[in-house]
Coordinates of C-alpha atoms in Angstrom, one line a residue:
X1 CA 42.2 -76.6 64.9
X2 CA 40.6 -79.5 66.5
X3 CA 42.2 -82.7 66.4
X4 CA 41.2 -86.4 67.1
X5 CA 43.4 -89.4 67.7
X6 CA 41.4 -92.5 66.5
X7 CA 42.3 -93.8 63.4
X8 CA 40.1 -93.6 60.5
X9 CA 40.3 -96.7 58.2
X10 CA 38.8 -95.6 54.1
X11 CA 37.0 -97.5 52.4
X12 CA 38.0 -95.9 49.2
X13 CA 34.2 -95.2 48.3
X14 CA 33.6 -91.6 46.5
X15 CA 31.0 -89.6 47.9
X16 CA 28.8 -92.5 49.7
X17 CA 25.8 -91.8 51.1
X18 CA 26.0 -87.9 49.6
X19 CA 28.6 -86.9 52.7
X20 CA 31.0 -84.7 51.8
X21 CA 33.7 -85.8 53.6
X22 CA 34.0 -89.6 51.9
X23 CA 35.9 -87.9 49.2
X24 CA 39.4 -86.9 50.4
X25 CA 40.3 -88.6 54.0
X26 CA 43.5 -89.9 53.1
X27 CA 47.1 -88.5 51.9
X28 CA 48.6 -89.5 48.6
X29 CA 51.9 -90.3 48.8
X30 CA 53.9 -92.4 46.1
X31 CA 51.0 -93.0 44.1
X32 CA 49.4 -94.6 47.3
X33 CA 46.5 -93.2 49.6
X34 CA 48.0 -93.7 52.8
X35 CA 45.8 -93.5 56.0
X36 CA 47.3 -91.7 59.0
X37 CA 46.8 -92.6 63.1
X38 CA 46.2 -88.8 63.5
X39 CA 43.4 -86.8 62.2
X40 CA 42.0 -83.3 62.7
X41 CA 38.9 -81.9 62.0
X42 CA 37.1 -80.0 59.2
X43 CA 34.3 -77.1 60.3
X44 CA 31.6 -76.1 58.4
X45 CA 32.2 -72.1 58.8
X46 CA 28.6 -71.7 58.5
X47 CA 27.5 -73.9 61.1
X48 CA 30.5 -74.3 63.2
X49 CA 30.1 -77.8 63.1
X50 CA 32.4 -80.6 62.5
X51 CA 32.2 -81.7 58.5
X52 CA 34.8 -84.1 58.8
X53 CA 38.3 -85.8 59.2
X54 CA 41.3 -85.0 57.4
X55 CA 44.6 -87.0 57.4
X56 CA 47.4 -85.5 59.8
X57 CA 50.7 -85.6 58.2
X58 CA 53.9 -85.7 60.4
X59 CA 56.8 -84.3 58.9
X60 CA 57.7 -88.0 57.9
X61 CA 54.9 -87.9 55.8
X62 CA 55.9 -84.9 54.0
X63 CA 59.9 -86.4 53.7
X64 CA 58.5 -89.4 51.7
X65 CA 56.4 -87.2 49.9
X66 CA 59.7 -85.3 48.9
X67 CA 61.3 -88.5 48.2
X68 CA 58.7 -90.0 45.7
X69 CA 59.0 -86.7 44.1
X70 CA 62.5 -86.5 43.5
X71 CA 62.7 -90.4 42.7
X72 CA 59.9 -89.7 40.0
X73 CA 61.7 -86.7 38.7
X74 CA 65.0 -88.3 39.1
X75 CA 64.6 -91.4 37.5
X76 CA 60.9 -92.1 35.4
X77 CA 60.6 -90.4 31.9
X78 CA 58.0 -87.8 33.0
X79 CA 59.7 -84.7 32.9
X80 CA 60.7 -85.7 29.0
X81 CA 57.5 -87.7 27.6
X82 CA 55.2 -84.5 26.6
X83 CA 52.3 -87.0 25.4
X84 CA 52.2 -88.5 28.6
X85 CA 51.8 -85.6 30.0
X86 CA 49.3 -84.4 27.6
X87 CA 47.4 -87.5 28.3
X88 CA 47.4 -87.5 32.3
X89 CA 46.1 -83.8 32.4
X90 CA 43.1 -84.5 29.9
X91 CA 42.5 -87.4 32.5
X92 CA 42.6 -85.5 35.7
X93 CA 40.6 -82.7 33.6
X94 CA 37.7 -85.8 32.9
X95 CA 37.8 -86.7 36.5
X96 CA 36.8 -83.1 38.0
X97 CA 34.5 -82.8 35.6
X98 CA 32.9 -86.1 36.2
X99 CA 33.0 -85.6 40.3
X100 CA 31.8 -81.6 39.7
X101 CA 28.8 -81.8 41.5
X102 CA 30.4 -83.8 44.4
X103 CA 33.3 -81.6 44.9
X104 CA 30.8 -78.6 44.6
X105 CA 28.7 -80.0 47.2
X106 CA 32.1 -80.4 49.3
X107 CA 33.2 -77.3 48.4
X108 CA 30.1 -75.0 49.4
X109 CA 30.8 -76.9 52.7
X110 CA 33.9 -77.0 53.7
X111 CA 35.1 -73.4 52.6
X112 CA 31.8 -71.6 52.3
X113 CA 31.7 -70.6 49.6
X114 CA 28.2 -69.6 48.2
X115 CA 26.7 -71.9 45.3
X116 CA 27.1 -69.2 42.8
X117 CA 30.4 -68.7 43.5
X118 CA 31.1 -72.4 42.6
X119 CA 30.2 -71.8 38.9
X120 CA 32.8 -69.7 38.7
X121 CA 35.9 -69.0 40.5
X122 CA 36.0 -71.2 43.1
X123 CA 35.4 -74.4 40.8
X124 CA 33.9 -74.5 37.6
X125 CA 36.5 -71.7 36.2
X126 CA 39.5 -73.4 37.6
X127 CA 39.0 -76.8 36.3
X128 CA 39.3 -75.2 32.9
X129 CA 42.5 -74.6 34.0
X130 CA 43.5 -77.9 33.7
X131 CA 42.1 -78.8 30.1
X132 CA 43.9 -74.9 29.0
X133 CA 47.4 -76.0 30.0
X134 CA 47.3 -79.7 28.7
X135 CA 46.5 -77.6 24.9
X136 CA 49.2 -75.2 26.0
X137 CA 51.7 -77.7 26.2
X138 CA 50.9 -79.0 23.1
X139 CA 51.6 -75.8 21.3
X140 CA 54.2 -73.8 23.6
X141 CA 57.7 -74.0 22.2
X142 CA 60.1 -75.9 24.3
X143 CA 63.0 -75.1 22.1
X144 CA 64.4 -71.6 20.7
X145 CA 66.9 -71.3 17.9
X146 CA 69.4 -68.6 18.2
X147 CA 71.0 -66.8 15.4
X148 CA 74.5 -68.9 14.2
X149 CA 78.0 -67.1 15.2
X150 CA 81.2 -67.6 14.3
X151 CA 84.3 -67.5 16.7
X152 CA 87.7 -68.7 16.9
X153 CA 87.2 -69.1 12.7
X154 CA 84.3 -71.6 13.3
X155 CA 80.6 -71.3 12.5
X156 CA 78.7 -72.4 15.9
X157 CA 75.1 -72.9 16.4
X158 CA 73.2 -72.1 19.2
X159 CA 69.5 -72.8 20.4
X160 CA 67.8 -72.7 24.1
X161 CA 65.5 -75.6 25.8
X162 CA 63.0 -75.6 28.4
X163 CA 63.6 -78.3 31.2
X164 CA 61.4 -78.7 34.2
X165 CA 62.2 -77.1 37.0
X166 CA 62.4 -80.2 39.1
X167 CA 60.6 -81.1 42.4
X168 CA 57.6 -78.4 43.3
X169 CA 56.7 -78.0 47.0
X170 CA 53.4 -76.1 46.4
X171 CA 51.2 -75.0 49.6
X172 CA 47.9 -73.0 49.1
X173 CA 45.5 -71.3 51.0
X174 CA 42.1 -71.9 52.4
X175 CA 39.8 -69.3 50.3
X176 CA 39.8 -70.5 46.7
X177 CA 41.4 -74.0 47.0
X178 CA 40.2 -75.4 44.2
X179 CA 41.8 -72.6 42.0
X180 CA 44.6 -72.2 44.1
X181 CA 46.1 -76.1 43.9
X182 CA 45.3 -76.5 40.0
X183 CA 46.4 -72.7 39.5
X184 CA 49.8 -74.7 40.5
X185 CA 49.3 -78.4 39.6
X186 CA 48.1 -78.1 36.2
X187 CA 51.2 -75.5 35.0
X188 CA 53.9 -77.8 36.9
X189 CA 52.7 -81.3 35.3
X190 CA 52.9 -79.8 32.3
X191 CA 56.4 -78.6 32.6
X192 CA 57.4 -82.0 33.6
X193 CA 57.6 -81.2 37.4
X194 CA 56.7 -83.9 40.2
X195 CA 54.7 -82.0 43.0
X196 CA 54.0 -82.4 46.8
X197 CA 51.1 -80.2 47.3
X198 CA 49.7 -79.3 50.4
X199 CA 46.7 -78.2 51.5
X200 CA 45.3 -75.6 53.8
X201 CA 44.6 -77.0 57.6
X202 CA 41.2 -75.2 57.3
X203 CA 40.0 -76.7 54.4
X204 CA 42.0 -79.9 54.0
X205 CA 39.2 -82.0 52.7
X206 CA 39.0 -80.1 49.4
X207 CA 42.4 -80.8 48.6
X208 CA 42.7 -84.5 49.8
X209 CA 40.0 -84.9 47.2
X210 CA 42.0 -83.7 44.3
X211 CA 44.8 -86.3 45.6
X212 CA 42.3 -88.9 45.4
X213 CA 40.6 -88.6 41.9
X214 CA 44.4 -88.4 40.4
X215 CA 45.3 -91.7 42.3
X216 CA 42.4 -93.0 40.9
X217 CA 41.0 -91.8 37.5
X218 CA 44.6 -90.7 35.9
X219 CA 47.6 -92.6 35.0
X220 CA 49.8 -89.9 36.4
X221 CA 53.1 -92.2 37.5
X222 CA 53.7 -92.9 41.5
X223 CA 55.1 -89.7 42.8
X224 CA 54.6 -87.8 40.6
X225 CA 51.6 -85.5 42.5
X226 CA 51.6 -86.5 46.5
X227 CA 48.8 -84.0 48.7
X228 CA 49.1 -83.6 52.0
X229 CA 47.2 -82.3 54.9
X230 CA 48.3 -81.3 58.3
X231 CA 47.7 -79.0 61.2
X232 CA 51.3 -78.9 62.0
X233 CA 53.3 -75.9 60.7
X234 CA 56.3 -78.0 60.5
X235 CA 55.0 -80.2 57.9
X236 CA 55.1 -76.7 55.6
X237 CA 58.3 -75.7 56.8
X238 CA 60.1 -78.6 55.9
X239 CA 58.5 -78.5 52.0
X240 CA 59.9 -75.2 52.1
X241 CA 63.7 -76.2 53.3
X242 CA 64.3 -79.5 51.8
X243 CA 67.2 -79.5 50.0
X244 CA 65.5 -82.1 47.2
X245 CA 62.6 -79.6 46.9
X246 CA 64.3 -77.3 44.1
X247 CA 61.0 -74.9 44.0
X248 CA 58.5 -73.4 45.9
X249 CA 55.2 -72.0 45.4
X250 CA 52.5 -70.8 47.7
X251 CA 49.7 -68.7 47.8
X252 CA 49.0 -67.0 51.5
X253 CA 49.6 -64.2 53.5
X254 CA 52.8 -61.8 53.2
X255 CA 53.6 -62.5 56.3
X256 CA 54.1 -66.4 55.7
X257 CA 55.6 -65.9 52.1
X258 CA 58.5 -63.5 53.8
X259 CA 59.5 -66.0 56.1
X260 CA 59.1 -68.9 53.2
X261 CA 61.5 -66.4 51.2
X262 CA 64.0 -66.4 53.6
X263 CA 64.4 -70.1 54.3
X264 CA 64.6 -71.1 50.6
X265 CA 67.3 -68.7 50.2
X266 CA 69.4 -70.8 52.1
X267 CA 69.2 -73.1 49.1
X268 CA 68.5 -70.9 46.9
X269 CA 65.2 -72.3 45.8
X270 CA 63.3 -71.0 43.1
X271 CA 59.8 -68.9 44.6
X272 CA 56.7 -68.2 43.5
X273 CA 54.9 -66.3 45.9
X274 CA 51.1 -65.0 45.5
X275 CA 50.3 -62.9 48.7
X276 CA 48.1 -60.1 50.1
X277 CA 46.4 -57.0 48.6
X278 CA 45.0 -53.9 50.0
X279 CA 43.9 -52.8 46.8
X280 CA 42.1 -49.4 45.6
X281 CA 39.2 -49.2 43.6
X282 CA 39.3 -45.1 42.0
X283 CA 36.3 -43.8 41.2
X284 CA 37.2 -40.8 39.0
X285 CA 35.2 -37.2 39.4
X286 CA 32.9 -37.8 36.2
X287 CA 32.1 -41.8 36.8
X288 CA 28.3 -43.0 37.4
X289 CA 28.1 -43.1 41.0
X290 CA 25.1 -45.4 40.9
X291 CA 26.7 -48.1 39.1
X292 CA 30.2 -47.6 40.7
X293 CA 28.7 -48.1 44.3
X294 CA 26.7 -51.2 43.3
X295 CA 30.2 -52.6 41.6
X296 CA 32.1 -51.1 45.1
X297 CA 29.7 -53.0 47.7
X298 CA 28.9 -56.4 46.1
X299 CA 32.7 -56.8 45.0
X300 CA 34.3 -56.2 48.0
X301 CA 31.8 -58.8 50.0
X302 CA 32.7 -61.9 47.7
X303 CA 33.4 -65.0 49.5
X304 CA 33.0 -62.8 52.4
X305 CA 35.6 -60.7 51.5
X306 CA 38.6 -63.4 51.3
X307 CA 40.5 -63.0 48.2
X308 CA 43.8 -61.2 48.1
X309 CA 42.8 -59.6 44.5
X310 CA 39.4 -58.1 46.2
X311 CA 39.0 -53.8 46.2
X312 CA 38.8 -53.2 49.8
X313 CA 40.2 -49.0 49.6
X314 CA 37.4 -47.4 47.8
X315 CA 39.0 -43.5 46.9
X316 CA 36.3 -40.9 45.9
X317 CA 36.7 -37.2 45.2
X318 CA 36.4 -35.2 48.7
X319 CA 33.7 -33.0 47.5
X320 CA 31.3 -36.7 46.7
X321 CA 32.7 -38.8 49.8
X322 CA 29.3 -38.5 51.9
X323 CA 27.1 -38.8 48.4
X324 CA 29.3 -42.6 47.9
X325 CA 29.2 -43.4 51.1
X326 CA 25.4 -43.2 51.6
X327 CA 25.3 -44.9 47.9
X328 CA 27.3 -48.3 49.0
X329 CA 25.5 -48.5 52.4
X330 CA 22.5 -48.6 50.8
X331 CA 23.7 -51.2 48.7
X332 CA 25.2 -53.2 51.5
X333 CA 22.0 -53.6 52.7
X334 CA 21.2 -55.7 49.7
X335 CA 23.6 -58.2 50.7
X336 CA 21.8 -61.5 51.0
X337 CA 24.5 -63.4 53.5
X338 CA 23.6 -66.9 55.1
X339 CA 23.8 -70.9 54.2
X340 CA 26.3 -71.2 51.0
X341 CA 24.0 -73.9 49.9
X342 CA 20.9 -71.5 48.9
X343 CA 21.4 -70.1 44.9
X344 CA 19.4 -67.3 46.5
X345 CA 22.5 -66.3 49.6
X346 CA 25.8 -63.9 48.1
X347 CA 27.9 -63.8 50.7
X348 CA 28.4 -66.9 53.1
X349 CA 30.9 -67.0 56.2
X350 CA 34.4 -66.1 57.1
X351 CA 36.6 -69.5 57.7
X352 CA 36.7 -69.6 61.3
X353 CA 35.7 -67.9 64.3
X354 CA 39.8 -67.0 64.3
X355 CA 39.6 -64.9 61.2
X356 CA 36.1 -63.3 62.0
X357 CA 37.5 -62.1 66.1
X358 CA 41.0 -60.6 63.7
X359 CA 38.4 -59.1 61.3
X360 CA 36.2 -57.8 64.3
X361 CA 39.1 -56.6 65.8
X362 CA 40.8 -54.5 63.1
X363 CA 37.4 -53.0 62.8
X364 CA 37.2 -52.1 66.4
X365 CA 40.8 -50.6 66.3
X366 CA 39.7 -48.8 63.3
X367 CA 36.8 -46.7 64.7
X368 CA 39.0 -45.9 68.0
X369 CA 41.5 -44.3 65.6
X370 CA 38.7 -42.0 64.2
X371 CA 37.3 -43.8 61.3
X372 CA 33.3 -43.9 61.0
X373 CA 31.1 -46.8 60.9
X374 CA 28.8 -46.5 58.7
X375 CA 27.3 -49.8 58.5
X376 CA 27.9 -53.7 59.6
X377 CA 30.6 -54.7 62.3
X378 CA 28.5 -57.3 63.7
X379 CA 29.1 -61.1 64.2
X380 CA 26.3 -63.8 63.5
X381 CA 25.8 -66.9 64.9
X382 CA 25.5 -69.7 64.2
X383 CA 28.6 -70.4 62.1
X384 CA 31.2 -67.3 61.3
X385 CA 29.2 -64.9 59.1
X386 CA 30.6 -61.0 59.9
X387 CA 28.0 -58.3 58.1
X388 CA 29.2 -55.8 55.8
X389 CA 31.0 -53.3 57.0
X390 CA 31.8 -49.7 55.7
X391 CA 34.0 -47.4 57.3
X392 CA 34.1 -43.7 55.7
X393 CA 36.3 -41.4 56.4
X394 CA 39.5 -43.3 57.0
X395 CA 42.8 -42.3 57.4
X396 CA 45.1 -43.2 54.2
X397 CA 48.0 -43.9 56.6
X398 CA 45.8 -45.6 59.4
X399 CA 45.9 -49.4 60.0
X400 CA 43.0 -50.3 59.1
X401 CA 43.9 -48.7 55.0
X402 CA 47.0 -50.3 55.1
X403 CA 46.9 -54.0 56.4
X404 CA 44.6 -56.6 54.6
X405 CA 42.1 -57.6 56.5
X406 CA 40.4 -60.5 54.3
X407 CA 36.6 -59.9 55.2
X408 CA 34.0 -58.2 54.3
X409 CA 35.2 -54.6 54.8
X410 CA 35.2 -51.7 52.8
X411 CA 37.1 -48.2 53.9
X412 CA 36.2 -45.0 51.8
X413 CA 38.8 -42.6 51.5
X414 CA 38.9 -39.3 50.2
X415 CA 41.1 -37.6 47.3
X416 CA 41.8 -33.9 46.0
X417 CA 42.6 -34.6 42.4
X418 CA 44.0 -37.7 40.1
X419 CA 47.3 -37.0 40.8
X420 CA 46.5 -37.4 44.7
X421 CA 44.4 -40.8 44.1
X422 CA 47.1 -42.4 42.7
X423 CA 49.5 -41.0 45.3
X424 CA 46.6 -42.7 47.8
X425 CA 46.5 -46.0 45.7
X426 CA 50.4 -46.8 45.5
X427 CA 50.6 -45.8 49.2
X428 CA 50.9 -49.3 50.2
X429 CA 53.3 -52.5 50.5
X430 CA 51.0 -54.2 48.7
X431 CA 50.3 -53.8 44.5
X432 CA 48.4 -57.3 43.6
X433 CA 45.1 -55.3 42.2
X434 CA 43.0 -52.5 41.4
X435 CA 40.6 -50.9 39.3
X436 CA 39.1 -47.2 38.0
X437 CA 36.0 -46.0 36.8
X438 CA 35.5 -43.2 34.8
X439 CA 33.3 -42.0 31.8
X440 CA 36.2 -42.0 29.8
X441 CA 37.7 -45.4 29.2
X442 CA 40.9 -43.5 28.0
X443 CA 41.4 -41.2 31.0
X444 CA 40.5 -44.5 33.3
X445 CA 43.7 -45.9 31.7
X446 CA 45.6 -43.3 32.3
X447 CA 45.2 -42.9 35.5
X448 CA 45.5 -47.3 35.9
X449 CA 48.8 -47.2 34.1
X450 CA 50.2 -44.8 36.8
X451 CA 48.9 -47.8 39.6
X452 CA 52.1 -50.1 40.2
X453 CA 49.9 -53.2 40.4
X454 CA 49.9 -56.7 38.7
X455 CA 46.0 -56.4 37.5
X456 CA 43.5 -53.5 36.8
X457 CA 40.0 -53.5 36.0
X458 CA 38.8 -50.3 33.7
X459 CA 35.3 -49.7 34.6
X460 CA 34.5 -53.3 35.4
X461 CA 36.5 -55.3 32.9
X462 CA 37.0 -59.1 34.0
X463 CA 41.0 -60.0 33.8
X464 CA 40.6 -63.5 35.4
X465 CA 40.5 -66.5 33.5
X466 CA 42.7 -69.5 32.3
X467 CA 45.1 -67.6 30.0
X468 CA 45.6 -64.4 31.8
X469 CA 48.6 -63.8 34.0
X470 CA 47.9 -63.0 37.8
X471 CA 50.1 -61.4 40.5
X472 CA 51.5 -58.6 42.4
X473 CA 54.2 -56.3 42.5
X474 CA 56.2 -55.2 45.8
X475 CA 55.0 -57.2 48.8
X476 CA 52.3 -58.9 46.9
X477 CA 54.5 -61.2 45.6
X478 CA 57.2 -62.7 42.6
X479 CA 56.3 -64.5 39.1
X480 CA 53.1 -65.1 37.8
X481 CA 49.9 -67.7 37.8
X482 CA 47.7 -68.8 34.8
X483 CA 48.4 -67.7 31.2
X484 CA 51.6 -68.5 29.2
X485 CA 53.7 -66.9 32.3
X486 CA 52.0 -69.7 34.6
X487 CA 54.3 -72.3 32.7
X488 CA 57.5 -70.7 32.3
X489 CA 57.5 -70.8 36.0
X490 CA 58.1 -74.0 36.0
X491 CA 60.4 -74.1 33.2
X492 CA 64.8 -73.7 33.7
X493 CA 66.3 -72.3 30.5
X494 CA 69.8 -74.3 28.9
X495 CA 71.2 -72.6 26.2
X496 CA 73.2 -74.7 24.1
X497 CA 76.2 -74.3 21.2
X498 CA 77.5 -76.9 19.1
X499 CA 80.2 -76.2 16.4
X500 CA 78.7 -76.7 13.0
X501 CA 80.7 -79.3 10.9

């Protein structure tokens, strides 16, 4: 990551002039956007060239943002007034809907994400997030009344309350930021939780922007929500160990959330982790090849291929893996890939030229080790774009089957019979996703239910939205985002008994 040293005074205009980058150049800390001496720089992954200058938080920075957490949790009525609550996320909800189009605009440039994708997942979809949980808080019990007991000759009653968990050290990642930090805000605020939430140091801008229409458009009390940016590590690691941080959720590699697991435990935080995938996509012996290749190729190329949730093993009967194969590279070359900005482009670019040499590279590695290239393995410049790539005949076991590699890469591998496909799809550290096709919806489920995996798609069917539960099992992670689940996260449980008189 770049960085540059001058100091960048705001002027706390939104948007001026139509750049990007006016929204979100400060951190929010206390209920104050603070300006920082340092700053680093925000690429445009299609061009490569700077967009802008985020805020560069010392770990300082991120200790007063704990503090104004705890001090808002600790001693303002927030975690007990429900209406206010109610009333601050219908705000914030207002606010990204009023600054849509600016943070769409900031959003296609800053993360690359395509125009179309922007209607959906990576903003329109996520700011319904925000309006779902302020109705869910109005309607979720926060009290549970257990059956009276007697004991010791006495008739005792007995009920269970939901308290907020306390202060929420949330860090997300760079691909889907938008969805990512209200996939964590929007659950905790209602809870009652105070939140420091950080951003990703390759798309910091995004998230500053957040922090700024909450400063400005909600009454949300001072330190309640602080947002950070920093391209220090250590601003991360000390969310993660603080003693007054009593929970942590991120959203990141597996890598990152082992090592976040291991320093909470040594006080004993609370963790919600959202990591990687390497999931399989089944395509049963009687499923329409045609449709299942088209689903196969322009899936697995979304965003360029960065989500954790994305199908990247595609398992086909032996005796049809040349027939699929020829299918999806036909279809890759339908792949419109280029400026983000055009309604007309699919796929835009991978985040940096970092992630696109690691993508480049675990392709490499994977046609030494004896997997095919069928298609795609080629950089283009300008900016970070990677062509679709398919690789047939890959090795189960082999690296390049096994590790995520968070592109726009797609391995074929052959089966013998159901039994051996689902052998093939729970051969992996990872269970976060997953889907089958088959004529038969009910044989499809059969075979899904056998997949240890936190979502599955039966022939197509959409799971995400605003109410539905999403995470892994094994490596992919612990708890569960959106839907009902996405609350109780943030919720401790005190059961209480008081002798009837």
């Amino acid at each position: 990551m770049h960085t540059h040293d001058a100091t960048r005074s705001s002027t706390g205009d939104e948007h001026r002039n139509g750049e990007p980058n006016e929204l979100g150049r400060r951190l929010l800390i206390d209920g104050r956007l603070v300006a920082t001496e340092r700053t680093f720089a925000s690429l445009n992954p299609a061009t490569g060239a700077v967009l802008g200058y985020a805020p560069d938080a010392t770990v300082a920075d991120a200790e007063a943002a704990i503090a104004a957490a705890r001090r808002a949790f600790d001693s303002t009525g927030w975690a007990t007034d429900t209406e206010l609550r109610v009333r601050c996320l219908r705000q914030l909800h207002q606010a990204l809907l009023d600054h849509r189009e600016e943070l769409r605009e900031l959003t296609i440039a800053e993360v690359g994400a395509t125009r179309t994708l922007t209607l959906g997942n990576q903003l329109d979809i996520p700011i319904g997030l925000v309006s779902y949980y302020a109705e869910l808080l109005e309607s979720h019990p926060l009290t549970e009344e257990l059956p009276e007991i007697e004991a010791r000759g006495q008739r005792h009653r007995r009920w269970v309350e939901k308290e907020p968990a306390g202060v929420v050290a949330a860090i997300v990642a760079y691909n889907y930021p938008n969805q990512l930090a209200l996939a964590k805000l929007a659950p905790a605020l209602a809870a009652g939780c105070t939140v420091v939430l950080k951003g990703a140091p390759d798309t910091p801008l995004i998230t500053q922007a957040l922090g700024e229409l909450i400063a400005r458009y909600t009454d949300i009390p001072a330190g309640v929500v602080n947002v950070l940016a920093s391209s220090e590590v250590s601003v991360g690691e000390r969310m993660t160990t603080h003693p007054d941080v009593d929970m942590v959720t991120f959203t990141g590699s597996t890598a990152v959330g082992r090592r976040i697991m291991a320093a909470a435990g040594e006080t004993l935080k609370r963790v919600f982790l959202e990591l990687g995938g390497k999931s399989a996509m089944v395509v049963l012996d009687d499923a329409d090849f045609d449709l299942t290749a088209l689903f196969a190729a322009f899936s697995v190329v979304t965003h360029a291929g960065q989500g954790c949730a994305l199908t990247t093993r595609l398992l086909v009967p032996r005796a049809r893996h040349d027939e699929m194969v020829a299918k999806v590279a036909a279809n890759f070359g339908h792949v419109r890939y280029g400026d983000p900005g055009d309604p007309k482009t699919y796929m835009g670019p991978l985040i940096s030229a970092r992630q696109r040499d690691k993508v480049d590279a675990m392709v490499q590695r994977a046609v030494a080790a004896g997997a095919t290239l069928v298609t795609g393995g080629t950089k283009v410049d300008p900016g970070f774009f990677y062509t679709p790539t398919l690789l047939a005949g890959v090795d189960p076991d082999s690296e390049i089957a096994q590790e995520e590699v968070f592109g726009p890469v797609l391995v074929v591998i052959p089966y013998t019979d159901d039994d051996d496909a689902v052998r093939i799809a729970n051969n992996s550290i990872y269970g976060l996703s997953g889907g089958v096709f088959s004529a038969s919806d009910e044989r499809a489920l059969a075979v899904a239910r056998r997949i240890r995996t936190g979502t599955m798609s039966i022939n197509g069917g959409n799971y995400f939205a605003a109410d539905a539960p999403f995470g892994g099992y094994k490596q992919s992670g612990i708890g569960r985002e959106s839907g009902v689940a996405g609350l109780e996260e943030f919720l401790e449980r005190k059961t209480f008994a008081a002798v009837i008189r």
